[in-house]
Amino acid sequence: ADILRLWVSSEDYRDDIKVWGEILKRLAEAYRKIRNTVRYMLGNISDFSPAKDMVAVADMPEIDQWAISRFELVKRRVMKAYESFEFHTVFHTLYHFCTVTMSAFYLDILKDRLYTELDSSPARRSAQTVLYEILDGMIRLMAPVLTFTAAEVWNHLPADAGREENIFLASFPPLKDGNLNKELNTTWERLQDVRAEITKVLEVARQDKIIGHPLEAEVWLAVPADLADFLADKWQTLETICIVSKLHRVETAPKGAMASAEIPGLAILVKSASSKKCERCWMRSKTVGENSDHPTICGRCSSVIAQIEPAGE
């Protein structure tokens, strides 16, 4: 039923509405992607309490603030589309946000924090706050066109005394002007452009059997002057969002580096990381084996385990 609703909402009713097997097949795949995104977000806030675990936006890492800011733009676009009866815009906006902004970018980067940090660490609680805020708001926006899915998810959200009992009696999410950050959006658009170029070279390295997973990669980056200025204080962020074990900045393009067609002056070289693989976070790190009690994991993971073990004794 929700797939049929999605089909109706995806079509511009001002034109003839088209339907045949291939269209419904594509819509079924679109619905599956949206549902999987929602399911992943829901599964990672199962131990989150909105009453006691929420993190203020100002205290969040920059990437979390960016995600919140992006969702504010989505809210405005979707609500305006509803007011104009442009239901196809509602569908396309939510679909793009779920599959591109969240699944292909933010959630992919977030896995490391969600899976490897201490359960109650500020970094993990910040990530969960973003997931909860976005999921709660997104389900409210989806309810008119994905009714059964919205109702199902609503009943499994973490308990919140201030939330309406029934999704169909709930209001759309409130607009929060303070969460909008145009400067941050611009910064992260540029970071994503650089990441996209690195991802292309990582994919070539994967096809050539140099690496299997991006975490097995060590990357050397030669950048033009203007980009170097932009990245001066963002190298660690870029390494994190590229999901590689190590990112090196070099002044000149190393031998064998691939030149970017989209960013003049950018050259990228990918090699298999020489360090051992941490069995817990999968990062390649020189600190693997330094802790004799946990010889197969890295220093970061060892410190997390050290905080968990006393409670389990």
XYZ file of N, CA, C and O in Angstrom, residues 72-267:
784
model
N 17.120 21.037 8.392
C 16.283 22.239 8.459
C 15.880 22.683 7.054
O 14.745 23.118 6.826
N 16.793 22.568 6.094
C 16.473 22.914 4.712
C 15.447 21.949 4.135
O 14.538 22.352 3.394
N 15.584 20.674 4.473
C 14.627 19.663 4.008
C 13.237 19.966 4.549
O 12.245 19.898 3.823
N 13.147 20.285 5.831
C 11.854 20.602 6.438
C 11.162 21.731 5.685
O 9.978 21.643 5.365
N 11.906 22.772 5.399
C 11.324 23.932 4.720
C 10.856 23.585 3.304
O 9.782 24.001 2.869
N 11.647 22.827 2.601
C 11.293 22.467 1.225
C 10.062 21.557 1.191
O 9.158 21.747 0.372
N 10.021 20.572 2.079
C 8.904 19.623 2.094
C 7.612 20.304 2.529
O 6.559 20.107 1.914
N 7.677 21.109 3.569
C 6.463 21.771 4.050
C 5.920 22.766 3.030
O 4.709 22.895 2.857
N 6.814 23.454 2.337
C 6.383 24.363 1.267
C 5.731 23.583 0.132
O 4.734 24.026 -0.464
N 6.277 22.395 -0.178
C 5.717 21.555 -1.242
C 4.315 21.073 -0.874
O 3.421 21.026 -1.722
N 4.122 20.690 0.375
C 2.780 20.282 0.812
C 1.789 21.432 0.647
O 0.655 21.238 0.186
N 2.206 22.632 1.041
C 1.327 23.795 0.944
C 0.949 24.092 -0.500
O -0.147 24.598 -0.778
N 1.836 23.745 -1.431
C 1.583 24.006 -2.859
C 1.021 22.781 -3.579
O 0.878 22.813 -4.806
N 0.759 21.711 -2.819
C 0.253 20.449 -3.380
C 1.229 19.841 -4.397
O 0.814 19.153 -5.325
N 2.525 20.110 -4.215
C 3.549 19.545 -5.090
C 4.096 18.275 -4.436
O 5.220 18.228 -3.930
N 3.283 17.230 -4.473
C 3.624 16.014 -3.745
C 4.842 15.307 -4.342
O 5.563 14.598 -3.630
N 5.072 15.492 -5.632
C 6.263 14.896 -6.234
C 7.535 15.514 -5.654
O 8.552 14.833 -5.509
N 7.476 16.806 -5.287
C 8.618 17.453 -4.645
C 8.852 16.880 -3.253
O 10.002 16.702 -2.827
N 7.769 16.579 -2.547
C 7.882 15.940 -1.234
C 8.645 14.625 -1.372
O 9.617 14.357 -0.645
N 8.205 13.789 -2.313
C 8.844 12.489 -2.506
C 10.317 12.635 -2.866
O 11.194 12.021 -2.251
N 10.609 13.446 -3.869
C 11.991 13.551 -4.348
C 12.918 14.140 -3.287
O 14.074 13.725 -3.169
N 12.424 15.092 -2.507
C 13.241 15.701 -1.459
C 13.571 14.685 -0.366
O 14.730 14.549 0.051
N 12.566 13.955 0.094
C 12.782 12.963 1.150
C 13.637 11.799 0.648
O 14.505 11.297 1.368
N 13.403 11.391 -0.586
C 14.178 10.285 -1.152
C 15.654 10.658 -1.271
O 16.542 9.892 -0.881
N 15.925 11.843 -1.786
C 17.313 12.299 -1.945
C 17.976 12.439 -0.578
O 19.143 12.050 -0.402
N 17.259 12.977 0.387
C 17.836 13.156 1.714
C 18.172 11.808 2.348
O 19.242 11.638 2.937
N 17.268 10.835 2.217
C 17.500 9.511 2.806
C 18.661 8.784 2.145
O 19.530 8.222 2.827
N 18.670 8.780 0.826
C 19.627 7.932 0.108
C 20.982 8.586 -0.120
O 22.012 7.900 -0.080
N 21.000 9.886 -0.349
C 22.265 10.570 -0.670
C 22.870 11.233 0.568
O 23.979 10.901 0.982
N 22.123 12.164 1.160
C 22.659 12.894 2.312
C 22.922 11.983 3.497
O 23.985 12.050 4.131
N 21.953 11.098 3.808
C 22.090 10.256 4.987
C 22.854 8.968 4.681
O 23.964 8.762 5.155
N 22.283 8.065 3.894
C 22.881 6.736 3.701
C 24.261 6.771 3.055
O 25.194 6.122 3.529
N 24.386 7.524 1.973
C 25.631 7.501 1.211
C 26.718 8.381 1.816
O 27.890 8.248 1.455
N 26.351 9.238 2.742
C 27.359 10.136 3.311
C 27.351 10.108 4.834
O 28.203 9.467 5.455
N 26.406 10.765 5.457
C 26.454 10.957 6.908
C 26.441 9.648 7.688
O 27.280 9.432 8.569
N 25.515 8.754 7.378
C 25.416 7.503 8.133
C 26.640 6.619 7.917
O 27.065 5.897 8.822
N 27.196 6.673 6.725
C 28.393 5.881 6.429
C 29.563 6.326 7.303
O 30.327 5.497 7.816
N 29.690 7.628 7.493
C 30.761 8.178 8.324
C 30.478 7.921 9.799
O 31.384 7.669 10.594
N 29.205 7.951 10.160
C 28.798 7.844 11.563
C 29.029 6.459 12.163
O 29.123 6.312 13.386
N 29.140 5.443 11.324
C 29.258 4.069 11.827
C 30.393 3.910 12.825
O 30.258 3.219 13.832
N 31.514 4.543 12.554
C 32.672 4.389 13.436
C 32.336 4.872 14.842
O 32.642 4.203 15.837
N 31.705 6.030 14.944
C 31.339 6.568 16.265
C 30.290 5.708 16.960
O 30.360 5.437 18.158
N 29.299 5.280 16.211
C 28.201 4.511 16.796
C 28.652 3.137 17.280
O 28.164 2.632 18.284
N 29.596 2.537 16.555
C 29.992 1.158 16.842
C 31.197 1.033 17.761
O 31.359 0.007 18.427
N 32.074 2.049 17.786
C 33.332 1.870 18.510
C 33.476 2.746 19.746
O 34.292 2.441 20.614
N 32.739 3.838 19.834
C 32.847 4.700 21.010
C 32.133 4.071 22.204
O 31.263 3.206 22.046
N 32.472 4.535 23.386
C 31.787 4.103 24.597
C 30.309 4.461 24.483
O 29.964 5.537 23.983
N 29.430 3.571 24.950
C 27.989 3.763 24.786
C 27.515 5.160 25.176
O 26.726 5.776 24.465
N 27.987 5.633 26.312
C 27.500 6.906 26.844
C 28.421 8.083 26.563
O 28.276 9.155 27.157
N 29.374 7.901 25.657
C 30.322 8.982 25.364
C 29.602 10.161 24.709
O 28.612 9.987 23.990
N 30.073 11.396 24.935
C 29.456 12.567 24.309
C 29.410 12.466 22.783
O 28.434 12.904 22.164
N 30.443 11.890 22.185
C 30.487 11.772 20.723
C 29.368 10.878 20.209
O 28.696 11.191 19.218
N 29.142 9.744 20.890
C 28.082 8.826 20.463
C 26.708 9.409 20.772
O 25.782 9.282 19.954
N 26.553 10.035 21.921
C 25.258 10.638 22.264
C 24.920 11.783 21.300
O 23.761 11.994 20.959
N 25.935 12.506 20.843
C 25.700 13.565 19.861
C 25.163 12.968 18.564
O 24.191 13.472 17.983
N 25.792 11.879 18.118
C 25.334 11.208 16.895
C 23.903 10.711 17.065
O 23.065 10.861 16.161
N 23.594 10.146 18.218
C 22.241 9.639 18.461
C 21.228 10.773 18.537
O 20.081 10.611 18.096
N 21.636 11.911 19.081
C 20.741 13.066 19.121
C 20.346 13.485 17.714
O 19.176 13.760 17.433
N 21.330 13.521 16.824
C 21.047 13.877 15.427
C 20.105 12.857 14.797
O 19.120 13.229 14.139
N 20.386 11.576 14.991
C 19.524 10.537 14.421
C 18.105 10.645 14.950
O 17.130 10.517 14.193
N 17.973 10.878 16.248
C 16.636 10.983 16.838
C 15.894 12.208 16.302
O 14.725 12.111 15.903
N 16.554 13.359 16.308
C 15.914 14.591 15.845
C 15.473 14.476 14.390
O 14.359 14.864 14.031
N 16.351 13.936 13.556
C 16.032 13.816 12.136
C 14.950 12.767 11.907
O 14.003 12.987 11.139
N 15.051 11.622 12.577
C 14.068 10.566 12.376
C 12.683 11.003 12.842
O 11.690 10.791 12.141
N 12.600 11.613 14.010
C 11.321 12.102 14.516
C 10.689 13.091 13.532
O 9.505 13.000 13.195
N 11.508 14.027 13.041
C 10.988 15.016 12.094
C 10.663 14.426 10.739
O 9.659 14.775 10.112
N 11.502 13.511 10.275
C 11.302 12.924 8.948
C 10.034 12.082 8.896
O 9.303 12.104 7.896
N 9.757 11.337 9.976
C 8.543 10.520 10.003
C 7.304 11.400 9.982
O 6.299 11.075 9.344
N 7.347 12.524 10.677
C 6.227 13.463 10.633
C 5.994 13.962 9.205
O 4.845 14.115 8.769
N 7.080 14.241 8.487
C 6.965 14.728 7.121
C 6.505 13.635 6.157
O 5.830 13.908 5.161
N 6.864 12.389 6.447
C 6.514 11.272 5.568
C 5.078 10.799 5.742
O 4.511 10.176 4.844
N 4.501 11.054 6.915
C 3.228 10.438 7.285
C 2.122 10.561 6.224
O 1.404 9.589 5.979
N 1.950 11.707 5.565
C 0.857 11.794 4.585
C 1.036 10.901 3.361
O 0.052 10.544 2.710
N 2.291 10.525 3.027
C 2.510 9.741 1.806
C 3.016 8.331 2.076
O 2.953 7.465 1.192
N 3.534 8.084 3.276
C 3.984 6.744 3.656
C 3.342 6.398 5.010
O 4.018 6.259 6.025
N 2.043 6.275 4.997
C 1.269 6.212 6.230
C 1.597 4.985 7.079
O 1.820 5.095 8.283
N 1.627 3.807 6.466
C 1.847 2.580 7.236
C 3.269 2.538 7.803
O 3.484 2.149 8.960
N 4.232 2.934 6.998
C 5.615 2.947 7.454
C 5.798 3.958 8.589
O 6.455 3.667 9.594
N 5.221 5.146 8.429
C 5.330 6.176 9.457
C 4.720 5.700 10.777
O 5.300 5.894 11.853
N 3.552 5.070 10.698
C 2.894 4.580 11.916
C 3.717 3.497 12.596
O 3.823 3.450 13.826
N 4.311 2.632 11.792
C 5.123 1.544 12.335
C 6.349 2.088 13.067
O 6.668 1.668 14.188
N 7.040 3.034 12.447
C 8.239 3.604 13.051
C 7.887 4.418 14.295
O 8.579 4.353 15.317
N 6.808 5.172 14.227
C 6.379 6.023 15.339
C 6.242 5.223 16.633
O 6.606 5.690 17.710
N 5.732 4.019 16.508
C 5.501 3.176 17.687
C 6.783 2.585 18.259
O 6.759 1.975 19.336
N 7.904 2.732 17.541
C 9.169 2.170 18.013
C 10.212 3.225 18.331
O 11.348 2.889 18.654
N 9.841 4.503 18.248
C 10.769 5.560 18.632
C 11.013 5.506 20.140
O 10.146 5.067 20.899
N 12.182 5.931 20.606
C 12.434 5.974 22.053
C 11.354 6.772 22.773
O 10.857 7.774 22.241
N 10.985 6.324 23.952
C 9.906 6.963 24.713
C 10.200 8.433 24.967
O 11.306 8.813 25.335
N 9.176 9.265 24.729
C 9.289 10.705 24.957
C 7.919 11.203 25.413
O 6.945 11.151 24.654
N 7.859 11.686 26.639
C 6.581 12.113 27.210
C 5.952 13.262 26.432
O 4.724 13.438 26.439
N 6.757 14.043 25.745
C 6.224 15.195 25.028
C 5.749 14.901 23.618
O 5.234 15.782 22.934
N 5.913 13.651 23.167
C 5.539 13.313 21.795
C 4.077 12.853 21.725
O 3.584 12.168 22.619
N 3.413 13.208 20.643
C 2.024 12.804 20.453
C 1.909 11.282 20.403
O 2.819 10.600 19.937
N 0.791 10.766 20.865
C 0.608 9.315 20.915
C 0.434 8.718 19.527
O 0.873 7.606 19.261
N -0.211 9.454 18.640
C -0.521 8.946 17.301
C 0.137 9.830 16.261
O 0.002 11.058 16.306
N 0.840 9.215 15.309
C 1.523 9.984 14.271
C 0.563 10.844 13.473
O 0.897 11.947 13.028
N -0.686 10.399 13.323
C -1.644 11.132 12.493
C -2.334 12.260 13.247
O -3.160 12.978 12.688
N -1.960 12.413 14.511
C -2.396 13.575 15.290
C -1.208 14.496 15.572
O -1.344 15.496 16.263
N -0.052 14.120 15.018
C 1.172 14.881 15.266
C 1.331 16.021 14.265
O 0.889 15.932 13.117
N 1.963 17.079 14.722
C 2.246 18.213 13.849
C 3.511 17.958 13.045
O 4.312 17.068 13.384
N 3.699 18.735 11.983
C 4.973 18.704 11.286
C 6.058 19.206 12.239
O 5.770 19.937 13.194
N 7.314 18.837 12.011
C 8.386 19.278 12.923
C 8.519 20.801 12.908
O 8.387 21.431 11.855
N 8.767 21.399 14.074
C 8.908 22.863 14.119
C 10.165 23.319 13.394
O 11.179 22.612 13.363
N 10.088 24.487 12.790
C 11.257 25.067 12.147
C 12.130 25.727 13.206
O 11.630 26.440 14.076
N 13.430 25.463 13.138
C 14.364 25.998 14.124
C 15.423 26.822 13.394
O 16.428 26.293 12.905
N 15.189 28.119 13.314
C 16.103 28.988 12.571
C 17.525 28.934 13.114
O 18.492 29.089 12.363
N 17.639 28.714 14.428
C 18.964 28.667 15.035
C 19.817 27.506 14.556
O 21.047 27.531 14.705
N 19.167 26.471 13.989
C 19.909 25.307 13.493
C 20.439 25.508 12.075
O 21.262 24.724 11.605
N 19.935 26.524 11.394
C 20.406 26.797 10.035
C 21.778 27.455 10.083
O 21.999 28.395 10.843
N 22.686 26.950 9.268
C 24.039 27.501 9.240
C 24.523 27.508 7.798
O 25.080 26.523 7.303
N 24.315 28.615 7.104
C 24.669 28.710 5.689
C 26.175 28.563 5.472
O 26.617 27.938 4.495
N 26.958 29.140 6.368
C 28.414 29.050 6.227
C 28.874 27.606 6.341
O 29.723 27.144 5.578
N 28.276 26.878 7.290
C 28.622 25.472 7.481
C 28.215 24.653 6.258
O 28.945 23.755 5.821
N 27.050 24.953 5.708
C 26.597 24.236 4.510
C 27.575 24.433 3.358
O 27.896 23.484 2.633
N 28.049 25.650 3.190
C 29.002 25.947 2.120
C 30.326 25.212 2.338
O 30.899 24.633 1.406
N 30.789 25.227 3.579
C 32.046 24.537 3.921
C 31.949 23.058 3.606
O 32.856 22.463 2.992
N 30.849 22.447 4.011
C 30.720 21.007 3.823
C 30.422 20.613 2.386
O 30.742 19.508 1.971
N 29.863 21.497 1.610
C 29.718 21.227 0.181
C 31.097 21.090 -0.457
O 31.332 20.207 -1.286
N 32.009 21.958 -0.054
C 33.361 21.903 -0.617
C 34.109 20.669 -0.117
O 34.833 20.019 -0.876
N 33.939 20.333 1.153
C 34.560 19.123 1.687
C 34.045 17.884 0.949
O 34.811 16.965 0.642
N 32.761 17.868 0.654
C 32.183 16.732 -0.063
C 32.724 16.654 -1.488
O 32.885 15.559 -2.034
N 33.005 17.802 -2.094
C 33.583 17.804 -3.442
C 34.967 17.146 -3.422
O 35.297 16.345 -4.312
N 35.774 17.491 -2.413
C 37.103 16.888 -2.301
C 36.968 15.395 -2.008
O 37.675 14.561 -2.593
N 36.069 15.048 -1.104
C 35.850 13.644 -0.766
C 35.435 12.844 -2.004
O 35.881 11.700 -2.197
N 34.593 13.431 -2.841
C 34.128 12.736 -4.044
C 35.288 12.380 -4.963
O 35.328 11.289 -5.555
N 36.276 13.287 -5.071
C 37.441 13.018 -5.911
C 38.302 11.910 -5.315
O 38.823 11.043 -6.032
N 38.449 11.922 -4.001
C 39.218 10.858 -3.346
C 38.507 9.520 -3.482
O 39.131 8.480 -3.736
N 37.184 9.538 -3.368
C 36.398 8.311 -3.490
C 36.566 7.674 -4.862
O 36.633 6.445 -4.993
N 36.662 8.493 -5.902
C 36.864 7.968 -7.261
C 38.168 7.178 -7.347
O 38.221 6.094 -7.940
N 39.230 7.724 -6.741
C 40.535 7.055 -6.795
C 40.518 5.809 -5.916
O 41.132 4.786 -6.257
N 39.818 5.876 -4.796
C 39.678 4.691 -3.943
C 38.969 3.561 -4.691
O 39.336 2.392 -4.566
N 37.978 3.908 -5.482
C 37.251 2.905 -6.247
C 38.152 2.272 -7.312
O 38.093 1.059 -7.543
N 38.996 3.090 -7.943
C 39.947 2.551 -8.920
C 40.911 1.587 -8.221
O 41.207 0.496 -8.732
N 41.382 1.972 -7.041
C 42.300 1.117 -6.277
C 41.618 -0.186 -5.856
O 42.243 -1.250 -5.837
N 40.347 -0.106 -5.559
C 39.604 -1.319 -5.187
C 39.461 -2.245 -6.391
O 39.642 -3.459 -6.287
N 39.157 -1.667 -7.548
C 39.016 -2.468 -8.766
C 40.345 -3.102 -9.167
O 40.369 -4.204 -9.711
N 41.440 -2.395 -8.877
C 42.774 -2.916 -9.201
C 43.325 -3.844 -8.116
O 44.496 -4.252 -8.172
N 42.486 -4.156 -7.110
C 42.851 -5.086 -6.022
C 43.958 -4.541 -5.120
O 44.629 -5.306 -4.416
N 44.162 -3.223 -5.139
C 45.151 -2.623 -4.244
C 44.607 -2.599 -2.820
O 45.329 -2.825 -1.852
N 43.321 -2.322 -2.713
C 42.631 -2.349 -1.422
C 41.320 -3.116 -1.588
O 40.849 -3.325 -2.714
N 40.761 -3.527 -0.462
C 39.441 -4.148 -0.498
C 38.402 -3.179 0.008
O 37.385 -2.924 -0.624
N 38.675 -2.578 1.158
C 37.793 -1.611 1.802
C 38.562 -0.308 1.966
O 39.790 -0.325 2.144
N 37.880 0.853 1.929
C 38.603 2.128 2.104
C 39.431 2.208 3.374
O 40.462 2.891 3.404
N 39.012 1.509 4.446
C 39.789 1.537 5.684
C 41.145 0.852 5.538
O 42.009 0.996 6.403
N 41.336 0.116 4.464
C 42.632 -0.502 4.192
C 43.566 0.454 3.454
O 44.709 0.104 3.162
N 43.075 1.658 3.172
C 43.832 2.583 2.322
C 44.600 3.633 3.111
O 44.171 4.096 4.173
N 45.719 3.996 2.527
C 46.505 5.138 2.975
C 46.562 6.071 1.772
O 46.891 5.642 0.662
N 46.224 7.350 1.978
C 46.051 8.273 0.853
C 47.017 9.445 0.969
O 47.193 10.020 2.049
N 47.658 9.781 -0.159
C 48.509 10.967 -0.250
C 47.801 11.989 -1.117
O 47.288 11.665 -2.200
N 47.780 13.231 -0.653
C 47.011 14.277 -1.325
C 47.894 15.496 -1.559
O 48.465 16.057 -0.622
N 48.010 15.898 -2.827
C 48.662 17.152 -3.181
C 47.565 18.113 -3.627
O 46.756 17.768 -4.490
N 47.511 19.297 -3.019
C 46.400 20.213 -3.277
C 46.899 21.562 -3.761
O 48.017 21.988 -3.401
N 46.099 22.265 -4.562
C 46.484 23.619 -4.992
C 46.429 24.584 -3.812
O 45.831 24.282 -2.769
N 47.031 25.751 -3.980
C 47.185 26.710 -2.873
C 45.853 27.111 -2.242
O 45.725 27.161 -1.017
N 44.848 27.417 -3.084
C 43.571 27.867 -2.521
C 42.897 26.767 -1.708
O 42.307 27.017 -0.653
N 43.011 25.543 -2.171
C 42.422 24.423 -1.445
C 43.219 24.118 -0.182
O 42.644 23.740 0.848
N 44.517 24.327 -0.238
C 45.356 24.111 0.944
C 44.956 25.062 2.064
O 44.904 24.677 3.239
N 44.670 26.303 1.696
C 44.219 27.282 2.693
C 42.894 26.851 3.312
O 42.698 26.960 4.524
N 41.995 26.377 2.477
C 40.681 25.937 2.957
C 40.801 24.735 3.899
O 40.114 24.645 4.917
N 41.727 23.819 3.564
C 41.866 22.583 4.333
C 42.839 22.699 5.504
O 43.041 21.720 6.239
N 43.402 23.870 5.705
C 44.457 24.040 6.712
C 44.091 23.454 8.065
O 44.911 22.804 8.718
N 42.861 23.661 8.511
C 42.434 23.154 9.810
C 41.391 22.038 9.689
O 40.661 21.743 10.630
N 41.339 21.408 8.498
C 40.291 20.415 8.250
C 40.832 19.053 7.802
O 40.076 18.204 7.342
N 42.134 18.829 7.952
C 42.706 17.574 7.458
C 42.180 16.366 8.230
O 41.886 15.325 7.651
N 42.049 16.498 9.526
C 41.523 15.392 10.317
C 40.068 15.107 9.954
O 39.644 13.949 9.850
N 39.310 16.172 9.724
C 37.911 16.012 9.305
C 37.830 15.307 7.964
O 37.015 14.392 7.776
N 38.694 15.714 7.025
C 38.697 15.094 5.699
C 39.069 13.622 5.797
O 38.463 12.766 5.124
N 40.041 13.289 6.631
C 40.432 11.890 6.821
C 39.255 11.078 7.352
O 39.001 9.956 6.903
N 38.520 11.657 8.291
C 37.378 10.959 8.889
C 36.270 10.722 7.881
O 35.722 9.615 7.788
N 35.921 11.745 7.112
C 34.789 11.594 6.196
C 35.144 10.754 4.964
O 34.249 10.237 4.287
N 36.436 10.604 4.684
C 36.845 9.729 3.574
C 36.894 8.266 4.013
O 37.018 7.362 3.180
N 36.820 8.032 5.315
C 36.806 6.687 5.908
C 38.035 5.893 5.462
O 37.948 4.752 5.000
N 39.200 6.533 5.580
C 40.463 5.858 5.285
C 41.295 5.806 6.561
O 41.038 6.541 7.513
N 42.297 4.923 6.570
C 43.104 4.786 7.775
C 44.091 5.926 7.967
O 44.413 6.303 9.085
N 44.582 6.497 6.873
C 45.547 7.596 7.001
C 45.501 8.482 5.772
O 45.420 7.998 4.640
N 45.536 9.792 6.019
C 45.552 10.767 4.944
C 46.773 11.659 5.116
O 46.961 12.275 6.166
N 47.635 11.701 4.076
C 48.854 12.500 4.135
C 48.728 13.693 3.185
O 48.252 13.545 2.058
N 49.203 14.835 3.638
C 49.291 15.986 2.744
C 50.725 16.102 2.253
O 51.665 16.075 3.061
N 50.900 16.221 0.937
C 52.239 16.387 0.357
C 52.248 17.631 -0.516
O 51.211 18.065 -1.030
N 53.426 18.222 -0.671
C 53.537 19.468 -1.426
C 53.442 19.252 -2.933
O 52.869 20.064 -3.662
N 54.025 18.143 -3.417
C 53.987 17.855 -4.847
C 53.358 16.483 -5.074
O 53.430 15.604 -4.211
N 52.784 16.316 -6.234
C 52.103 15.063 -6.545
C 53.101 13.908 -6.555
O 54.109 13.959 -7.261
N 52.846 12.858 -5.772
C 53.764 11.712 -5.755
C 53.659 10.907 -7.049
O 52.669 11.010 -7.792
N 54.657 10.117 -7.308
C 54.675 9.285 -8.508
C 53.486 8.323 -8.500
O 53.214 7.663 -7.500
N 52.780 8.276 -9.624
C 51.634 7.385 -9.740
C 50.328 8.004 -9.301
O 49.266 7.368 -9.375
N 50.360 9.263 -8.834
C 49.132 9.918 -8.367
C 48.213 10.218 -9.543
O 48.660 10.467 -10.669
N 46.902 10.194 -9.277
C 45.904 10.512 -10.293
C 45.480 11.968 -10.138
O 45.166 12.424 -9.026
N 45.471 12.694 -11.244
C 45.040 14.093 -11.228
C 43.528 14.163 -11.296
O 42.879 13.411 -12.025
N 42.959 15.064 -10.527
C 41.513 15.247 -10.527
C 41.072 16.030 -11.751
O 41.681 17.042 -12.103
N 40.003 15.563 -12.385
C 39.463 16.276 -13.548
C 38.553 17.419 -13.113
O 38.325 18.367 -13.871
N 38.043 17.344 -11.887
C 37.079 18.332 -11.403
C 37.743 19.453 -10.607
O 37.238 20.575 -10.591
N 38.840 19.153 -9.924
C 39.523 20.161 -9.104
C 40.951 20.311 -9.617
O 41.826 19.492 -9.302
N 41.219 21.332 -10.435
C 42.561 21.526 -10.989
C 43.617 21.626 -9.892
O 43.427 22.318 -8.886
N 44.731 20.912 -10.098
C 45.827 20.962 -9.142
C 45.758 19.917 -8.050
O 46.709 19.743 -7.293
N 44.641 19.197 -7.977
C 44.498 18.154 -6.963
C 44.990 16.821 -7.522
O 44.573 16.398 -8.596
N 45.897 16.170 -6.787
C 46.421 14.867 -7.194
C 46.315 13.903 -6.016
O 46.574 14.276 -4.866
